Tab-separated table of C-alpha atoms in Angstrom:
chain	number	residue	atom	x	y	z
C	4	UNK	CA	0.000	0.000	0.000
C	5	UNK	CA	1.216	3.400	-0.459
C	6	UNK	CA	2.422	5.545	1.546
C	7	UNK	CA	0.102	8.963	2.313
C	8	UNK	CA	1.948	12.250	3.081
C	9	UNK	CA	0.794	14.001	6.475
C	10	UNK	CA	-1.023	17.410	5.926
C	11	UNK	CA	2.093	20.057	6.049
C	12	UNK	CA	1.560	22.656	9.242
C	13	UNK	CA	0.315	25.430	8.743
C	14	UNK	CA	2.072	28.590	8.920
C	15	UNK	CA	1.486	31.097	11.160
C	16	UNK	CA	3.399	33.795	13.288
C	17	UNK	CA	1.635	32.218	16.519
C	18	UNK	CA	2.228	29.362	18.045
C	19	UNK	CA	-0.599	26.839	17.145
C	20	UNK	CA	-2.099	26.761	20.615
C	21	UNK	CA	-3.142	30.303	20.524
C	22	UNK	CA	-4.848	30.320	17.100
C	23	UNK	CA	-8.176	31.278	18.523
C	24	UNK	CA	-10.990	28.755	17.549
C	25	UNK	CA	-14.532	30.040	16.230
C	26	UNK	CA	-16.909	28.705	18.467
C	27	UNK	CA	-20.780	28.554	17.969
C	28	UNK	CA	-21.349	30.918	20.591
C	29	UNK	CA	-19.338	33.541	18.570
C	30	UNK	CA	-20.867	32.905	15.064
C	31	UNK	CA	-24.623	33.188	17.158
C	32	UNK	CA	-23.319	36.896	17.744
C	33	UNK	CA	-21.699	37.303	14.730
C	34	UNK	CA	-24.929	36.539	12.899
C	35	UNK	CA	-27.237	38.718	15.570
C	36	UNK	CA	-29.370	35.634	15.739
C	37	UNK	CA	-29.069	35.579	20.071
C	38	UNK	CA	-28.533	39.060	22.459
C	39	UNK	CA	-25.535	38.348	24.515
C	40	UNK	CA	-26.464	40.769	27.096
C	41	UNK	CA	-26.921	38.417	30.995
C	42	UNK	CA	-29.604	38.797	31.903
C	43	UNK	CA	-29.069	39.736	35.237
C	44	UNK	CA	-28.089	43.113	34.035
C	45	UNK	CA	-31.611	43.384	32.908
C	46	UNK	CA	-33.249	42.202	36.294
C	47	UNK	CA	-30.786	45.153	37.615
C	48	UNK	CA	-31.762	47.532	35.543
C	49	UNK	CA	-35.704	47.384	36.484
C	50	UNK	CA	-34.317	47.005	40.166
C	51	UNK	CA	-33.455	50.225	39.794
C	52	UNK	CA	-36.296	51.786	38.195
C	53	UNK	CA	-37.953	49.965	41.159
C	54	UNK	CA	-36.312	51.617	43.601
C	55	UNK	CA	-36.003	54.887	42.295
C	56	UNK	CA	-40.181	54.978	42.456
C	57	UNK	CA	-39.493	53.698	45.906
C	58	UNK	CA	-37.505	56.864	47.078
C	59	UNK	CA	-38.833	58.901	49.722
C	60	UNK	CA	-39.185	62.601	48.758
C	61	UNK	CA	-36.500	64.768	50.433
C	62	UNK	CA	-38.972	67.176	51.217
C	63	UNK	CA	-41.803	64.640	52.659
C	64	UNK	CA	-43.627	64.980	55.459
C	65	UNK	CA	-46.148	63.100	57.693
C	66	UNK	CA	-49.083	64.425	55.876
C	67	UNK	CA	-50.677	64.128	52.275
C	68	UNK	CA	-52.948	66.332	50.401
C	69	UNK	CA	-55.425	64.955	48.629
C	70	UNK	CA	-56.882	66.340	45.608
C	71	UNK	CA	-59.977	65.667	42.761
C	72	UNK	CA	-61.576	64.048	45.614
C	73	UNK	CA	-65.706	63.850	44.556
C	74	UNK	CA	-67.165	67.462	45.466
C	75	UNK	CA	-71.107	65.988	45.552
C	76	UNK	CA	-70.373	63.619	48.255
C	77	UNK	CA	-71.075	65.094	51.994
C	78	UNK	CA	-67.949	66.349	53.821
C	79	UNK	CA	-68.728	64.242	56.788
C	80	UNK	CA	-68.819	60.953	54.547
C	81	UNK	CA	-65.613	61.700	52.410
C	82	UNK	CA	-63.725	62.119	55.852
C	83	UNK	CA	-65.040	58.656	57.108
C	84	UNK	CA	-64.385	56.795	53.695
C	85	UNK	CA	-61.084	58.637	53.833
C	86	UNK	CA	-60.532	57.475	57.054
C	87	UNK	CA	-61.660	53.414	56.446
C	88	UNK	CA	-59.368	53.424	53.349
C	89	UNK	CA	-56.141	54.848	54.430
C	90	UNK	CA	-56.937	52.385	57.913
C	91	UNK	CA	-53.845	49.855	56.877
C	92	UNK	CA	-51.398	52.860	57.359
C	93	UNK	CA	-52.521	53.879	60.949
C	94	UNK	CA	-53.724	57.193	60.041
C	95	UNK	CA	-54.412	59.877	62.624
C	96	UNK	CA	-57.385	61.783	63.414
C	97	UNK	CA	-58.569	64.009	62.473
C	98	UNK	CA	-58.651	63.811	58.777
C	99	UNK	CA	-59.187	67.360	57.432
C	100	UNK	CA	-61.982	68.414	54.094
C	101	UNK	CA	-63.188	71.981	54.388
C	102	UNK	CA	-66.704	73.238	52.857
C	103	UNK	CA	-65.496	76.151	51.864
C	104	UNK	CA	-65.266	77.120	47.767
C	105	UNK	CA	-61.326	77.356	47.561
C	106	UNK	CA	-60.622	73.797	49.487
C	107	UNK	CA	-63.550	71.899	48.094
C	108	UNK	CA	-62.244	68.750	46.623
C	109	UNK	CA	-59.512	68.408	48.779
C	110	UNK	CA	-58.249	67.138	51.988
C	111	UNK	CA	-55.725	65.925	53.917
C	112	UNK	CA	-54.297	63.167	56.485
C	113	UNK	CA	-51.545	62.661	58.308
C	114	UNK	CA	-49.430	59.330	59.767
C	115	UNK	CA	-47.077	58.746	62.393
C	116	UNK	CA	-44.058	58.570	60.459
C	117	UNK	CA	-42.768	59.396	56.646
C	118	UNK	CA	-42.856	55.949	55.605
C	119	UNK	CA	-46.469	54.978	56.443
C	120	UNK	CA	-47.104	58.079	54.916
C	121	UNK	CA	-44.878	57.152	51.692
C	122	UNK	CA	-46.600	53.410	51.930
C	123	UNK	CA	-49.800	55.196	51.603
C	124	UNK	CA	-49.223	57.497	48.880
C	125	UNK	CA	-47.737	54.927	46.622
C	126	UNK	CA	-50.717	52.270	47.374
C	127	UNK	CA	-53.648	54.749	47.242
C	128	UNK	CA	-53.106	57.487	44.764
C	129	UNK	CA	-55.243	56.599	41.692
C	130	UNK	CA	-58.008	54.986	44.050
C	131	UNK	CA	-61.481	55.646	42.087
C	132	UNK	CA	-63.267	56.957	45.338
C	133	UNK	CA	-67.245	57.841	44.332
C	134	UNK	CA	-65.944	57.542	40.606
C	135	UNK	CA	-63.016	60.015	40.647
C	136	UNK	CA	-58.955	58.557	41.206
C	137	UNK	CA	-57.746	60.427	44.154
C	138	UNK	CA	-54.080	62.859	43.328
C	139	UNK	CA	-51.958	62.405	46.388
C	140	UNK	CA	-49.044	64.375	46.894
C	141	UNK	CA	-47.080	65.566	50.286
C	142	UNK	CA	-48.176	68.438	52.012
C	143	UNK	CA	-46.114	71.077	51.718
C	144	UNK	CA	-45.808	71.391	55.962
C	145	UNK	CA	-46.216	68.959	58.493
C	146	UNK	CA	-49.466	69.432	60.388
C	147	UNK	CA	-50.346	70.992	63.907
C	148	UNK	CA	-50.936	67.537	65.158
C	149	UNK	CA	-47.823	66.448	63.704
C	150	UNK	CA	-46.004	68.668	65.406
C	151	UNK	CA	-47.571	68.859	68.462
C	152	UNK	CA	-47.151	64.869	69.043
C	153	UNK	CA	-43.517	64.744	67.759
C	154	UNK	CA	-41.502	68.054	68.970
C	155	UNK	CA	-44.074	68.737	72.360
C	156	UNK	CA	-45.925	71.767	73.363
C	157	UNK	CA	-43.008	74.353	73.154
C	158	UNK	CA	-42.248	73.213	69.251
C	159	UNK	CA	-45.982	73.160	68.565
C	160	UNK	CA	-46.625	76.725	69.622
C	161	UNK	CA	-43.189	78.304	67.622
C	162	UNK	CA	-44.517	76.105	64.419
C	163	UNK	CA	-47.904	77.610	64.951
C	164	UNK	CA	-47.031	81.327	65.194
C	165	UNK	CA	-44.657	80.529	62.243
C	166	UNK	CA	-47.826	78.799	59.919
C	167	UNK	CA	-50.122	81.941	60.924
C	168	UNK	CA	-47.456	84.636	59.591
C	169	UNK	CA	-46.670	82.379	56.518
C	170	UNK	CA	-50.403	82.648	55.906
C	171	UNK	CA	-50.992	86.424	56.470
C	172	UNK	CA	-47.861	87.012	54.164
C	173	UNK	CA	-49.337	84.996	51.663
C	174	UNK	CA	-52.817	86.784	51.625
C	175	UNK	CA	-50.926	90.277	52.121
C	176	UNK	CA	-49.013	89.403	48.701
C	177	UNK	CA	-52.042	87.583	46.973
C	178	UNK	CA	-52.451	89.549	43.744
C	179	UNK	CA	-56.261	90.040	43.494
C	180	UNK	CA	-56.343	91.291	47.100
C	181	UNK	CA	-53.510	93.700	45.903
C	182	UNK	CA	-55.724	94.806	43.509
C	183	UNK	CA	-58.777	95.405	45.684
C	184	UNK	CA	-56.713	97.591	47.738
C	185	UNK	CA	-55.368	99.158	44.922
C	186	UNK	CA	-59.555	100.006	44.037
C	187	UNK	CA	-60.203	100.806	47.415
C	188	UNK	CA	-57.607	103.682	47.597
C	189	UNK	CA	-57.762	105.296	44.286
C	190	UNK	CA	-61.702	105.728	44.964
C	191	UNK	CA	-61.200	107.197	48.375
C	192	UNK	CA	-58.856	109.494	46.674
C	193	UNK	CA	-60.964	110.448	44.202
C	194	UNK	CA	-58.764	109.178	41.357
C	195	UNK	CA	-61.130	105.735	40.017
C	196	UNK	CA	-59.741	104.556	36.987
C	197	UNK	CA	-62.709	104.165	34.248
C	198	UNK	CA	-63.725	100.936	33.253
C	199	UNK	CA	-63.619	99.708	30.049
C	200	UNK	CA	-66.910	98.781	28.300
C	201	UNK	CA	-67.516	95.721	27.622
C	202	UNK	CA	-70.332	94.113	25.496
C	203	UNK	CA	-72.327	91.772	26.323
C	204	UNK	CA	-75.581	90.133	24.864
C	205	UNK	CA	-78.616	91.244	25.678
C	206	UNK	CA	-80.856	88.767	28.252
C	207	UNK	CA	-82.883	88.351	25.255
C	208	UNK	CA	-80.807	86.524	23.084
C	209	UNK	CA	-79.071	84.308	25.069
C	210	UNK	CA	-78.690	80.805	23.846
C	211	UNK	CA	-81.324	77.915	25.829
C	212	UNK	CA	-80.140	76.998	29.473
C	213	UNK	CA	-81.758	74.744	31.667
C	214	UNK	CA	-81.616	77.407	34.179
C	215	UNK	CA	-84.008	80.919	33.806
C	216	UNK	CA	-83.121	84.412	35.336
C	217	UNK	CA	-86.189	85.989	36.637
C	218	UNK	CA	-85.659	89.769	37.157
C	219	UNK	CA	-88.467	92.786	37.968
C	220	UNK	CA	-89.877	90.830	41.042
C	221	UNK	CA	-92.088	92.682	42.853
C	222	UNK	CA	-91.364	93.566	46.655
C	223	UNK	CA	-91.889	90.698	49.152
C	224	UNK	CA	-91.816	87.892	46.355
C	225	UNK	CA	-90.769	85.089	48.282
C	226	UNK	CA	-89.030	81.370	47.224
C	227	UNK	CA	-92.702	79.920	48.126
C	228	UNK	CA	-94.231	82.393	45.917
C	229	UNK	CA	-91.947	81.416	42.741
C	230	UNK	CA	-92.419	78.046	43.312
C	231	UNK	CA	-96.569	77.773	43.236
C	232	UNK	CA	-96.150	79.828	39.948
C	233	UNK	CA	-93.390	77.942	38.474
C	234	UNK	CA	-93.697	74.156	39.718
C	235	UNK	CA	-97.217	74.109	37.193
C	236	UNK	CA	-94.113	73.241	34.480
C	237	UNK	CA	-92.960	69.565	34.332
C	238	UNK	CA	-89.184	69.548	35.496
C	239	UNK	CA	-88.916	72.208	38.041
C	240	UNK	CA	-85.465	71.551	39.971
C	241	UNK	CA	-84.536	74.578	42.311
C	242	UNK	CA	-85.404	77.943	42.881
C	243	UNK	CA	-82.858	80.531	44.394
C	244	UNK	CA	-83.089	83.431	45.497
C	245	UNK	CA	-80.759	86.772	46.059
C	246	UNK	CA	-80.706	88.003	49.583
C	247	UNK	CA	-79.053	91.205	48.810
C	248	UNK	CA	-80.977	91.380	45.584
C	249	UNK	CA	-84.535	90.635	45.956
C	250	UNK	CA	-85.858	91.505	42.542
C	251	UNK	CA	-84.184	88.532	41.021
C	252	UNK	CA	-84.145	84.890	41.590
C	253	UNK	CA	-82.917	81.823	39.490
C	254	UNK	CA	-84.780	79.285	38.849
C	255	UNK	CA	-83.471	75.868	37.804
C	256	UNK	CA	-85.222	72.921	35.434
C	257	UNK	CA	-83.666	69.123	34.397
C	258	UNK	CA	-83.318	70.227	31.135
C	259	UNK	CA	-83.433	73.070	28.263
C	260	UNK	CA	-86.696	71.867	26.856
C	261	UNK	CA	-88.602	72.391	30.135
C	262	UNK	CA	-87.059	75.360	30.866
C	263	UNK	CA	-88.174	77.073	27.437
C	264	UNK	CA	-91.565	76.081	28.176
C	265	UNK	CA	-91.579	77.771	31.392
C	266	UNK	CA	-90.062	80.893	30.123
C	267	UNK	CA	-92.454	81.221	26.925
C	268	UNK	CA	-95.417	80.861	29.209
C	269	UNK	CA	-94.575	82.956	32.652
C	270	UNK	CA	-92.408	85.705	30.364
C	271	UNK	CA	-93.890	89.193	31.341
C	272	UNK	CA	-96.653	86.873	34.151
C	273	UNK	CA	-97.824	89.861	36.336
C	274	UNK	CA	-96.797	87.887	39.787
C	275	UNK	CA	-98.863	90.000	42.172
C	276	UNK	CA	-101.590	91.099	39.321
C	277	UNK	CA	-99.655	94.241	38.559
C	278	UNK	CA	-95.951	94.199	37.833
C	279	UNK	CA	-94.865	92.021	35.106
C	280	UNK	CA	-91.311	89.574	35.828
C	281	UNK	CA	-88.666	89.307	33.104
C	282	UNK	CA	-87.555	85.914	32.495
C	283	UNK	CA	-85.100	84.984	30.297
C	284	UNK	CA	-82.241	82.174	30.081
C	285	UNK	CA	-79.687	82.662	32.311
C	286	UNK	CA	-76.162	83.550	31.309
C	287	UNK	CA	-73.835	80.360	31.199
């Protein structure tokens, strides 16, 4: 049999050990086919998102404030369903909703300690209460009761005084109270600046409303007295009256059709036999 030649080595600069081999792993990368990337660096990466959403505010504060809370629900049930539903976080009492125009919507409630507080904000805020996700943010002070339980009597009264001259300040520099002091002195002076006429529709031609204006109401005309004239109409919701104006009332009706017909029929109705009432839509 004949003899067969071995291969001849190849030639290289390198020693043959250190020729690096192609492996499968490489040519998967190569190729794009597989992402390389471990995975723990992945898992890391939404740690940290995590815990970034888990950071405490550096200017938190045991209390939240509460916003777009449901204005038609009753002050006294908000504050209960407030309380019942922040219960897992140990809130305090008492939780605080005002009546009044400027707060209405809003509240707040306060914890022991940051973190219950921070526990509550993250698990509560976008709660649907009555139909409306609650905003929660942290007050921008800690609260009396705060105070007072934390830093003692001494603290509480210094933090007080300091609230109630924060709060004067901020009324002293409101703008529109600037300007109705502003008013106020150039017409005691003499010097009232004149107003600038403005145009507006006339009473007549306003577009439907489910509520009417009623003006030219004779002396005496009473809420009782509206009513037996307008509740003859299908729909009648509210009447209201002016206290400080007494020759005009509002009165309201579940919807724009009902409303017209009471206006067509009781425009220029002589209430007391003599003195006919206006009654138009009211202005939007």
């Amino acid at each position: 049999m004949a003899e067969v030649a071995p291969p001849e080595p190849i030639e290289t600069d390198q020693p043959q050990s250190e020729i690096p081999s192609e492996t499968p792993q490489d040519q998967q990368q190569q190729d794009g086919d597989v992402d390389m990337t471990p995975k723990g660096e992945d898992q890391q990466e939404e740690k940290e998102k995590e815990d970034e959403g888990e950071k405490i505010p550096e200017d938190a504060c045991e209390t939240l404030y509460l916003q777009n809370l449901n204005e038609k629900v009753r002050i006294p049930v908000i504050i209960e369903t407030l309380y019942s539903l922040f219960k897992p976080y140990r809130p305090l009492q008492p939780v605080i909703a005002h009546r009044n125009v400027r707060m209405r919507g809003q509240a707040f409630i306060s914890f022991p300690d940051i973190q219950s507080a921070n526990e509550a904000r993250k698990d509560v805020s976008e709660f649907p209460l009555y139909g409306k996700p609650i905003q929660i943010s942290f007050a921008r002070g800690r609260s009396d009761r705060i105070v007072k339980k934390l830093e003692g009597v001494e603290k509480f009264d210094e933090h007080k005084a300091k609230r109630l001259e924060e709060k004067k300040k901020r009324r002293r520099d409101n703008p529109l109270r600037q300007k109705a002091q502003a008013k106020l002195k150039a017409e005691e002076t003499g010097a009232v600046p004149a107003k600038k006429q403005r145009l507006q529709m006339p009473d007549e031609y306003l577009p439907p409303n489910s509520v009417l204006f009623i003006q030219n109401l004779p002396e005496g005309t009473t809420s009782d007295d509206l009513r037996e004239v307008f509740e003859v109409h299908a729909g009648l919701v509210e009447i209201r009256t002016i206290p400080a104006k007494k020759d005009i009332a509002f009165v309201e009706f579940a919807d724009e059709n009902a409303a017209t017909v009471a206006k067509d029929a009781l425009h220029n109705f002589k209430i007391d036999g003599e003195t006919k009432m206006k009654v138009t839509y009211a202005r939007k």
